[in-house]
mmCIF file of C-alpha atoms and ligand atoms in Angstrom:
data_model
loop_
_atom_site.group_PDB
_atom_site.id
_atom_site.type_symbol
_atom_site.label_atom_id
_atom_site.label_comp_id
_atom_site.label_asym_id
_atom_site.label_seq_id
_atom_site.Cartn_x
_atom_site.Cartn_y
_atom_site.Cartn_z
ATOM 1 C CA UNK A 1 95.634 -46.065 60.459
ATOM 2 C CA UNK A 2 96.417 -48.273 57.682
ATOM 3 C CA UNK A 3 97.729 -46.817 54.609
ATOM 4 C CA UNK A 4 98.024 -48.302 51.217
ATOM 5 C CA UNK A 5 100.943 -47.829 48.907
ATOM 6 C CA UNK A 6 100.496 -47.570 45.129
ATOM 7 C CA UNK A 7 102.751 -46.460 42.572
ATOM 8 C CA UNK A 8 102.729 -42.794 42.701
ATOM 9 C CA UNK A 9 100.404 -42.237 45.640
ATOM 10 C CA UNK A 10 99.985 -43.485 49.262
ATOM 11 C CA UNK A 11 96.232 -43.644 51.047
ATOM 12 C CA UNK A 12 96.047 -42.994 54.587
ATOM 13 C CA UNK A 13 92.383 -43.936 56.283
ATOM 14 C CA UNK A 14 91.923 -41.324 58.685
ATOM 15 C CA UNK A 15 88.521 -43.036 60.164
ATOM 16 C CA UNK A 16 85.286 -44.249 58.559
ATOM 17 C CA UNK A 17 84.121 -41.902 55.982
ATOM 18 C CA UNK A 18 88.111 -40.085 55.132
ATOM 19 C CA UNK A 19 91.349 -40.773 53.342
ATOM 20 C CA UNK A 20 94.218 -38.772 52.768
ATOM 21 C CA UNK A 21 95.893 -39.097 49.591
ATOM 22 C CA UNK A 22 99.725 -37.886 49.333
ATOM 23 C CA UNK A 23 101.107 -37.947 45.534
ATOM 24 C CA UNK A 24 104.575 -38.923 45.815
ATOM 25 C CA UNK A 25 107.515 -37.538 43.461
ATOM 26 C CA UNK A 26 107.334 -41.017 41.479
ATOM 27 C CA UNK A 27 106.294 -41.749 38.214
ATOM 28 C CA UNK A 28 106.480 -45.253 36.227
ATOM 29 C CA UNK A 29 105.411 -46.457 32.923
ATOM 30 C CA UNK A 30 104.693 -50.310 31.399
ATOM 31 C CA UNK A 31 103.440 -52.199 34.805
ATOM 32 C CA UNK A 32 106.178 -50.382 36.937
ATOM 33 C CA UNK A 33 109.019 -51.529 34.843
ATOM 34 C CA UNK A 34 109.916 -48.442 33.972
ATOM 35 C CA UNK A 35 110.044 -46.074 36.890
ATOM 36 C CA UNK A 36 111.714 -42.919 38.663
ATOM 37 C CA UNK A 37 111.571 -40.099 41.000
ATOM 38 C CA UNK A 38 110.828 -36.512 39.514
ATOM 39 C CA UNK A 39 111.168 -33.376 41.381
ATOM 40 C CA UNK A 40 107.960 -31.642 41.773
ATOM 41 C CA UNK A 41 105.675 -34.268 40.026
ATOM 42 C CA UNK A 42 103.697 -34.776 43.378
ATOM 43 C CA UNK A 43 102.908 -31.155 43.665
ATOM 44 C CA UNK A 44 101.871 -31.300 39.807
ATOM 45 C CA UNK A 45 99.781 -34.154 39.714
ATOM 46 C CA UNK A 46 97.946 -33.110 43.011
ATOM 47 C CA UNK A 47 97.426 -29.743 42.103
ATOM 48 C CA UNK A 48 96.226 -30.810 38.550
ATOM 49 C CA UNK A 49 93.634 -33.311 40.325
ATOM 50 C CA UNK A 50 92.586 -30.917 42.829
ATOM 51 C CA UNK A 51 91.797 -28.661 39.866
ATOM 52 C CA UNK A 52 89.899 -31.161 38.107
ATOM 53 C CA UNK A 53 87.726 -32.625 40.719
ATOM 54 C CA UNK A 54 86.884 -28.825 41.540
ATOM 55 C CA UNK A 55 85.940 -28.308 37.946
ATOM 56 C CA UNK A 56 84.111 -31.518 37.499
ATOM 57 C CA UNK A 57 82.078 -31.000 41.067
ATOM 58 C CA UNK A 58 81.115 -27.572 40.105
ATOM 59 C CA UNK A 59 79.508 -29.015 37.109
ATOM 60 C CA UNK A 60 77.605 -31.648 39.619
ATOM 61 C CA UNK A 61 79.721 -34.551 38.963
ATOM 62 C CA UNK A 62 79.886 -37.156 42.607
ATOM 63 C CA UNK A 63 83.359 -37.460 43.135
ATOM 64 C CA UNK A 64 85.390 -38.473 46.166
ATOM 65 C CA UNK A 65 86.908 -35.010 46.350
ATOM 66 C CA UNK A 66 86.364 -33.099 49.624
ATOM 67 C CA UNK A 67 89.475 -30.340 49.859
ATOM 68 C CA UNK A 68 93.219 -29.803 49.350
ATOM 69 C CA UNK A 69 95.042 -30.676 52.599
ATOM 70 C CA UNK A 70 98.376 -29.147 50.937
ATOM 71 C CA UNK A 71 100.207 -29.193 47.560
ATOM 72 C CA UNK A 72 100.615 -32.666 47.761
ATOM 73 C CA UNK A 73 97.720 -34.384 49.396
ATOM 74 C CA UNK A 74 93.824 -34.204 49.325
ATOM 75 C CA UNK A 75 91.113 -35.418 51.693
ATOM 76 C CA UNK A 76 88.912 -37.519 49.851
ATOM 77 C CA UNK A 77 85.720 -39.378 50.539
ATOM 78 C CA UNK A 78 86.621 -43.627 52.044
ATOM 79 C CA UNK A 79 85.516 -45.150 49.014
ATOM 80 C CA UNK A 80 85.786 -49.294 47.847
ATOM 81 C CA UNK A 81 87.630 -48.626 43.921
ATOM 82 C CA UNK A 82 86.220 -50.720 41.692
ATOM 83 C CA UNK A 83 88.326 -53.385 40.000
ATOM 84 C CA UNK A 84 87.430 -52.041 36.406
ATOM 85 C CA UNK A 85 88.924 -48.786 34.963
ATOM 86 C CA UNK A 86 87.003 -46.738 32.124
ATOM 87 C CA UNK A 87 88.865 -45.544 29.375
ATOM 88 C CA UNK A 88 87.834 -42.792 26.738
ATOM 89 C CA UNK A 89 89.332 -42.132 23.726
ATOM 90 C CA UNK A 90 88.804 -39.152 21.119
ATOM 91 C CA UNK A 91 91.770 -40.059 18.837
ATOM 92 C CA UNK A 92 93.936 -43.085 18.648
ATOM 93 C CA UNK A 93 96.961 -43.468 20.915
ATOM 94 C CA UNK A 94 98.496 -45.846 22.970
ATOM 95 C CA UNK A 95 97.341 -49.456 23.373
ATOM 96 C CA UNK A 96 94.642 -48.748 20.815
ATOM 97 C CA UNK A 97 97.210 -48.591 18.148
ATOM 98 C CA UNK A 98 98.993 -51.613 19.204
ATOM 99 C CA UNK A 99 96.058 -53.624 19.835
ATOM 100 C CA UNK A 100 94.460 -53.116 16.273
ATOM 101 C CA UNK A 101 97.721 -51.876 14.330
ATOM 102 C CA UNK A 102 95.896 -48.848 13.737
ATOM 103 C CA UNK A 103 97.461 -45.499 13.186
ATOM 104 C CA UNK A 104 98.257 -43.253 15.952
ATOM 105 C CA UNK A 105 95.942 -39.689 15.967
ATOM 106 C CA UNK A 106 93.137 -40.447 14.352
ATOM 107 C CA UNK A 107 89.660 -38.931 15.439
ATOM 108 C CA UNK A 108 86.971 -41.185 16.341
ATOM 109 C CA UNK A 109 83.523 -40.332 14.976
ATOM 110 C CA UNK A 110 82.227 -41.015 18.310
ATOM 111 C CA UNK A 111 84.099 -40.767 21.268
ATOM 112 C CA UNK A 112 84.960 -44.742 22.144
ATOM 113 C CA UNK A 113 84.511 -46.387 25.908
ATOM 114 C CA UNK A 114 86.810 -48.909 27.049
ATOM 115 C CA UNK A 115 86.780 -51.125 30.221
ATOM 116 C CA UNK A 116 90.013 -52.452 31.352
ATOM 117 C CA UNK A 117 90.103 -54.882 34.675
ATOM 118 C CA UNK A 118 92.587 -53.481 37.148
ATOM 119 C CA UNK A 119 94.497 -56.570 37.600
ATOM 120 C CA UNK A 120 98.597 -56.107 37.416
ATOM 121 C CA UNK A 121 99.219 -59.845 37.037
ATOM 122 C CA UNK A 122 97.103 -60.042 33.926
ATOM 123 C CA UNK A 123 98.177 -56.756 32.698
ATOM 124 C CA UNK A 124 95.172 -55.337 32.983
ATOM 125 C CA UNK A 125 93.570 -56.367 30.082
ATOM 126 C CA UNK A 126 90.774 -54.959 28.095
ATOM 127 C CA UNK A 127 87.413 -56.484 29.077
ATOM 128 C CA UNK A 128 83.476 -56.525 27.554
ATOM 129 C CA UNK A 129 81.022 -54.835 29.732
ATOM 130 C CA UNK A 130 79.075 -58.028 29.945
ATOM 131 C CA UNK A 131 82.749 -60.055 30.892
ATOM 132 C CA UNK A 132 82.719 -57.688 33.872
ATOM 133 C CA UNK A 133 79.038 -58.115 34.886
ATOM 134 C CA UNK A 134 79.527 -61.808 34.508
ATOM 135 C CA UNK A 135 82.886 -61.866 36.503
ATOM 136 C CA UNK A 136 80.777 -59.866 39.220
ATOM 137 C CA UNK A 137 83.498 -57.184 39.072
ATOM 138 C CA UNK A 138 80.633 -54.474 38.535
ATOM 139 C CA UNK A 139 76.798 -54.847 38.067
ATOM 140 C CA UNK A 140 74.973 -53.738 34.861
ATOM 141 C CA UNK A 141 73.676 -50.725 36.549
ATOM 142 C CA UNK A 142 76.977 -49.842 37.185
ATOM 143 C CA UNK A 143 78.461 -50.465 33.909
ATOM 144 C CA UNK A 144 75.832 -48.039 32.339
ATOM 145 C CA UNK A 145 76.444 -45.365 34.955
ATOM 146 C CA UNK A 146 79.994 -45.537 34.353
ATOM 147 C CA UNK A 147 79.972 -44.988 30.821
ATOM 148 C CA UNK A 148 77.302 -42.531 30.803
ATOM 149 C CA UNK A 149 79.840 -40.354 33.295
ATOM 150 C CA UNK A 150 82.682 -40.947 31.487
ATOM 151 C CA UNK A 151 81.236 -39.492 28.257
ATOM 152 C CA UNK A 152 79.860 -36.649 30.169
ATOM 153 C CA UNK A 153 83.206 -35.933 31.679
ATOM 154 C CA UNK A 154 84.709 -35.991 28.502
ATOM 155 C CA UNK A 155 82.608 -33.682 27.201
ATOM 156 C CA UNK A 156 83.431 -31.201 29.991
ATOM 157 C CA UNK A 157 86.999 -31.881 29.997
ATOM 158 C CA UNK A 158 87.300 -31.702 26.160
ATOM 159 C CA UNK A 159 86.127 -28.016 26.525
ATOM 160 C CA UNK A 160 87.843 -27.207 29.186
ATOM 161 C CA UNK A 161 91.214 -27.996 27.708
ATOM 162 C CA UNK A 162 90.333 -26.443 24.367
ATOM 163 C CA UNK A 163 90.058 -23.384 26.300
ATOM 164 C CA UNK A 164 94.009 -23.634 27.017
ATOM 165 C CA UNK A 165 94.625 -24.871 23.332
ATOM 166 C CA UNK A 166 94.969 -28.401 24.361
ATOM 167 C CA UNK A 167 93.339 -31.401 22.603
ATOM 168 C CA UNK A 168 92.107 -34.055 24.787
ATOM 169 C CA UNK A 169 93.105 -37.587 23.192
ATOM 170 C CA UNK A 170 91.957 -40.049 25.967
ATOM 171 C CA UNK A 171 92.124 -40.762 29.546
ATOM 172 C CA UNK A 172 91.217 -43.180 31.845
ATOM 173 C CA UNK A 173 88.637 -42.590 35.201
ATOM 174 C CA UNK A 174 88.685 -44.652 38.515
ATOM 175 C CA UNK A 175 85.139 -45.331 40.366
ATOM 176 C CA UNK A 176 84.478 -46.053 43.796
ATOM 177 C CA UNK A 177 81.272 -46.736 45.677
ATOM 178 C CA UNK A 178 80.600 -45.511 49.176
ATOM 179 C CA UNK A 179 79.324 -47.850 51.803
ATOM 180 C CA UNK A 180 75.649 -46.476 50.502
ATOM 181 C CA UNK A 181 76.503 -47.723 47.372
ATOM 182 C CA UNK A 182 76.937 -44.237 45.799
ATOM 183 C CA UNK A 183 79.107 -44.180 42.672
ATOM 184 C CA UNK A 184 82.027 -41.510 42.742
ATOM 185 C CA UNK A 185 84.500 -40.491 39.910
ATOM 186 C CA UNK A 186 87.731 -41.428 42.437
ATOM 187 C CA UNK A 187 91.567 -41.758 42.292
ATOM 188 C CA UNK A 188 93.203 -38.648 40.277
ATOM 189 C CA UNK A 189 92.883 -37.059 37.163
ATOM 190 C CA UNK A 190 95.875 -35.732 35.735
ATOM 191 C CA UNK A 191 98.394 -35.338 33.170
ATOM 192 C CA UNK A 192 99.532 -39.301 33.934
ATOM 193 C CA UNK A 193 96.337 -40.701 33.540
ATOM 194 C CA UNK A 194 94.947 -38.396 30.236
ATOM 195 C CA UNK A 195 96.912 -37.655 27.116
ATOM 196 C CA UNK A 196 96.945 -33.976 25.849
ATOM 197 C CA UNK A 197 98.300 -32.680 22.992
ATOM 198 C CA UNK A 198 99.076 -28.859 22.116
ATOM 199 C CA UNK A 199 96.304 -28.314 19.606
ATOM 200 C CA UNK A 200 98.395 -26.299 17.163
ATOM 201 C CA UNK A 201 101.690 -28.496 16.845
ATOM 202 C CA UNK A 202 100.444 -31.906 18.036
ATOM 203 C CA UNK A 203 103.405 -31.663 20.887
ATOM 204 C CA UNK A 204 102.644 -34.533 23.470
ATOM 205 C CA UNK A 205 102.319 -32.735 26.854
ATOM 206 C CA UNK A 206 101.856 -35.690 28.971
ATOM 207 C CA UNK A 207 102.935 -39.253 30.318
ATOM 208 C CA UNK A 208 103.796 -40.463 26.898
ATOM 209 C CA UNK A 209 107.048 -37.907 27.287
ATOM 210 C CA UNK A 210 108.012 -40.297 30.170
ATOM 211 C CA UNK A 211 107.080 -43.622 28.374
ATOM 212 C CA UNK A 212 108.492 -42.648 25.091
ATOM 213 C CA UNK A 213 111.592 -40.307 26.684
ATOM 214 C CA UNK A 214 110.672 -37.297 25.050
ATOM 215 C CA UNK A 215 112.312 -35.025 28.376
ATOM 216 C CA UNK A 216 111.250 -32.357 29.886
ATOM 217 C CA UNK A 217 108.177 -34.212 31.765
ATOM 218 C CA UNK A 218 107.686 -32.097 34.518
ATOM 219 C CA UNK A 219 108.276 -28.771 32.399
ATOM 220 C CA UNK A 220 104.665 -29.626 30.224
ATOM 221 C CA UNK A 221 103.186 -31.181 33.386
ATOM 222 C CA UNK A 222 103.427 -27.912 35.100
ATOM 223 C CA UNK A 223 102.791 -25.914 31.912
ATOM 224 C CA UNK A 224 99.387 -27.782 32.062
ATOM 225 C CA UNK A 225 98.653 -26.805 35.464
ATOM 226 C CA UNK A 226 99.812 -23.200 35.130
ATOM 227 C CA UNK A 227 97.041 -22.902 31.837
ATOM 228 C CA UNK A 228 94.411 -24.477 33.839
ATOM 229 C CA UNK A 229 95.250 -22.075 36.822
ATOM 230 C CA UNK A 230 95.109 -18.915 34.412
ATOM 231 C CA UNK A 231 91.224 -20.255 33.415
ATOM 232 C CA UNK A 232 89.786 -17.083 34.810
ATOM 233 C CA UNK A 233 85.748 -18.417 34.373
ATOM 234 C CA UNK A 234 85.436 -21.908 33.856
ATOM 235 C CA UNK A 235 82.380 -21.786 31.418
ATOM 236 C CA UNK A 236 78.437 -22.480 32.677
ATOM 237 C CA UNK A 237 76.887 -25.705 31.069
ATOM 238 C CA UNK A 238 73.862 -26.703 31.054
ATOM 239 C CA UNK A 239 74.542 -30.577 31.829
ATOM 240 C CA UNK A 240 71.621 -32.738 30.337
ATOM 241 C CA UNK A 241 71.151 -36.825 30.574
ATOM 242 C CA UNK A 242 68.329 -38.557 28.750
ATOM 243 C CA UNK A 243 66.945 -41.241 29.972
ATOM 244 C CA UNK A 244 64.556 -43.876 27.772
ATOM 245 C CA UNK A 245 62.073 -45.934 30.111
ATOM 246 C CA UNK A 246 60.508 -49.094 28.466
ATOM 247 C CA UNK A 247 57.512 -50.391 30.522
ATOM 248 C CA UNK A 248 55.846 -53.762 29.750
ATOM 249 C CA UNK A 249 52.926 -55.480 31.034
ATOM 250 C CA UNK A 250 54.612 -58.640 33.336
ATOM 251 C CA UNK A 251 54.154 -61.970 31.465
ATOM 252 C CA UNK A 252 51.525 -62.984 33.694
ATOM 253 C CA UNK A 253 49.124 -60.515 32.649
ATOM 254 C CA UNK A 254 46.680 -60.743 29.834
ATOM 255 C CA UNK A 255 47.068 -58.393 26.576
ATOM 256 C CA UNK A 256 44.357 -58.194 24.854
ATOM 257 C CA UNK A 257 45.694 -55.549 22.624
ATOM 258 C CA UNK A 258 48.600 -57.475 21.694
ATOM 259 C CA UNK A 259 46.500 -60.364 21.181
ATOM 260 C CA UNK A 260 44.401 -58.477 18.424
ATOM 261 C CA UNK A 261 47.725 -57.450 16.562
ATOM 262 C CA UNK A 262 48.802 -61.204 16.892
ATOM 263 C CA UNK A 263 45.569 -61.965 14.995
ATOM 264 C CA UNK A 264 45.797 -59.816 12.354
ATOM 265 C CA UNK A 265 49.770 -61.013 11.774
ATOM 266 C CA UNK A 266 48.885 -64.559 11.357
ATOM 267 C CA UNK A 267 45.929 -64.004 9.279
ATOM 268 C CA UNK A 268 48.047 -61.430 7.281
ATOM 269 C CA UNK A 269 50.487 -64.569 6.118
ATOM 270 C CA UNK A 270 53.436 -63.500 8.959
ATOM 271 C CA UNK A 271 53.584 -67.220 10.286
ATOM 272 C CA UNK A 272 57.104 -66.792 11.844
ATOM 273 C CA UNK A 273 55.673 -64.346 14.477
ATOM 274 C CA UNK A 274 54.762 -66.407 17.958
ATOM 275 C CA UNK A 275 53.430 -64.103 20.029
ATOM 276 C CA UNK A 276 53.088 -60.436 20.222
ATOM 277 C CA UNK A 277 52.465 -57.559 23.226
ATOM 278 C CA UNK A 278 52.387 -54.221 23.686
ATOM 279 C CA UNK A 279 54.128 -51.927 26.017
ATOM 280 C CA UNK A 280 55.395 -47.951 26.179
ATOM 281 C CA UNK A 281 58.125 -46.307 26.289
ATOM 282 C CA UNK A 282 59.289 -42.539 27.829
ATOM 283 C CA UNK A 283 61.962 -40.358 26.799
ATOM 284 C CA UNK A 284 63.083 -38.007 29.953
ATOM 285 C CA UNK A 285 65.388 -35.148 29.964
ATOM 286 C CA UNK A 286 66.966 -34.670 33.281
ATOM 287 C CA UNK A 287 69.007 -31.104 33.961
ATOM 288 C CA UNK A 288 71.897 -33.015 35.775
ATOM 289 C CA UNK A 289 74.625 -35.561 35.068
ATOM 290 C CA UNK A 290 74.381 -38.825 35.408
ATOM 291 C CA UNK A 291 74.826 -40.254 38.932
ATOM 292 C CA UNK A 292 73.545 -43.148 41.491
ATOM 293 C CA UNK A 293 71.046 -40.552 42.488
ATOM 294 C CA UNK A 294 69.981 -39.966 38.844
ATOM 295 C CA UNK A 295 69.202 -43.914 38.557
ATOM 296 C CA UNK A 296 67.520 -43.784 41.861
ATOM 297 C CA UNK A 297 65.443 -40.999 40.870
ATOM 298 C CA UNK A 298 64.740 -42.483 38.076
ATOM 299 C CA UNK A 299 63.456 -45.854 39.665
ATOM 300 C CA UNK A 300 61.251 -43.963 41.787
ATOM 301 C CA UNK A 301 59.727 -42.310 38.673
ATOM 302 C CA UNK A 302 59.149 -45.512 36.774
ATOM 303 C CA UNK A 303 57.830 -47.618 39.537
ATOM 304 C CA UNK A 304 55.542 -44.854 40.481
ATOM 305 C CA UNK A 305 54.310 -42.742 38.308
ATOM 306 C CA UNK A 306 55.078 -44.432 34.982
ATOM 307 C CA UNK A 307 54.301 -47.689 35.218
ATOM 308 C CA UNK A 308 51.284 -49.825 37.500
ATOM 309 C CA UNK A 309 53.482 -52.064 39.594
ATOM 310 C CA UNK A 310 50.709 -54.671 39.907
ATOM 311 C CA UNK A 311 50.810 -55.413 36.383
ATOM 312 C CA UNK A 312 53.555 -53.766 34.505
ATOM 313 C CA UNK A 313 57.829 -53.819 35.096
ATOM 314 C CA UNK A 314 59.977 -51.658 33.783
ATOM 315 C CA UNK A 315 63.503 -50.785 32.510
ATOM 316 C CA UNK A 316 65.652 -47.630 31.797
ATOM 317 C CA UNK A 317 68.994 -46.503 30.257
ATOM 318 C CA UNK A 318 70.533 -43.358 30.879
ATOM 319 C CA UNK A 319 72.483 -41.966 28.226
ATOM 320 C CA UNK A 320 74.344 -38.863 28.361
ATOM 321 C CA UNK A 321 73.094 -36.049 26.030
ATOM 322 C CA UNK A 322 75.389 -34.308 23.731
ATOM 323 C CA UNK A 323 74.061 -32.509 21.006
ATOM 324 C CA UNK A 324 71.953 -29.955 23.365
ATOM 325 C CA UNK A 325 74.320 -29.321 25.263
ATOM 326 C CA UNK A 326 76.588 -27.181 22.643
ATOM 327 C CA UNK A 327 73.430 -24.845 22.597
ATOM 328 C CA UNK A 328 73.409 -24.447 26.434
ATOM 329 C CA UNK A 329 77.391 -24.198 26.824
ATOM 330 C CA UNK A 330 78.101 -20.383 27.083
ATOM 331 C CA UNK A 331 80.499 -18.416 28.849
ATOM 332 C CA UNK A 332 80.355 -16.911 32.230
ATOM 333 C CA UNK A 333 79.846 -13.142 32.267
HETATM 334 N N1 UDP B 1 95.642 -44.859 31.498
HETATM 335 C C1 UDP B 1 95.854 -44.712 32.936
HETATM 336 N N2 UDP B 1 96.602 -45.856 33.917
HETATM 337 C C2 UDP B 1 96.491 -47.313 33.413
HETATM 338 C C3 UDP B 1 96.381 -47.450 31.881
HETATM 339 C C4 UDP B 1 96.072 -46.511 31.295
HETATM 340 O O1 UDP B 1 95.717 -43.441 33.619
HETATM 341 O O2 UDP B 1 96.716 -48.069 34.199
HETATM 342 C C5 UDP B 1 95.595 -43.792 30.870
HETATM 343 C C6 UDP B 1 96.828 -43.384 29.897
HETATM 344 O O3 UDP B 1 97.062 -42.697 30.371
HETATM 345 C C7 UDP B 1 96.052 -42.828 28.723
HETATM 346 C C8 UDP B 1 94.595 -43.813 28.821
HETATM 347 O O4 UDP B 1 94.730 -44.181 29.979
HETATM 348 O O5 UDP B 1 95.897 -41.574 28.941
HETATM 349 C C9 UDP B 1 94.512 -44.414 27.611
HETATM 350 O O6 UDP B 1 95.715 -45.757 28.028
HETATM 351 P P1 UDP B 1 96.020 -46.984 27.108
HETATM 352 O O7 UDP B 1 95.300 -47.712 27.128
HETATM 353 O O8 UDP B 1 95.949 -45.946 25.733
HETATM 354 O O9 UDP B 1 97.422 -47.249 27.368
HETATM 355 P P2 UDP B 1 98.992 -46.784 27.406
HETATM 356 O O10 UDP B 1 98.980 -46.746 26.038
HETATM 357 O O11 UDP B 1 99.015 -46.111 28.756
HETATM 358 O O12 UDP B 1 99.773 -48.368 27.624
#
């Protein structure tokens, strides 16, 4: 059986569909330049990941997590990890501050999404979506879906951590693809992959304790886990995704209505208008988090119901909906 060994985890391929992920006690930072073994690190990171994947599964997110094998091991679906990591930031910290000379602790008006290439040799550089697509690291559809899923995960995690008096500063997600092409949240989600600050005091509870030699790393990791485990009831939440579909007449099809507008514009002296074509758009709100399945459903709806494939094409954009969610967010009785 093949086993891959990473900086903090080992992944053993069990069969065509499953892998066993084992969390070691290793911790590292700065591309592995600083590293150490910390007792109970493996258990704490594994159990935190298990808890967070179970919470996300409960909200309908597609994840690689299947089950907990024991305190340091998870059974997961076998996926090909996409070579792009997605970082979501609510408050400025870390590489964002270093890159732009920006003060730490500034809350962003809207969560920021950044893509980084998984490439140790080049120190995981920041990459724009269009470059990632050009370099064929991800498809355009995957990039859009990764961003929409990350924004939706952010909304859920902000609420979960708020319940236990922690502020979610930022986090990193990795995505994998199954052989059937389904995009799944993969890797781990733990204090190693997110920044969490104590709400009242701003005290750092995450891997920055290790990066910045603040001490008591595992004490704080264990405290995060204990607080997560103490949540009696995970709040109910109605996830929504808004999709904009634009339907256009194919270029080869005559568009008399567009022609009428064009002639009228020309008569009125809008001489820089070269041509006009009319289309239609639809906004559909789904009660589901963004996913590959949702993307396929939208394609089917657009091709079979919203458009006439003989004469029209369509394109769509999934956005995670936020405002309406707030009203739907209620505690379970
Ligand atoms: N992160 C991660 N793995 C990486 C890089 C970043 O889990 O390889 C997490 C990091 O813990 C933080 C967020 O992603 O929660 C943003 O990290 P940042 O870009 O600020 O980089 P850093 O300061 O860790 O170098």
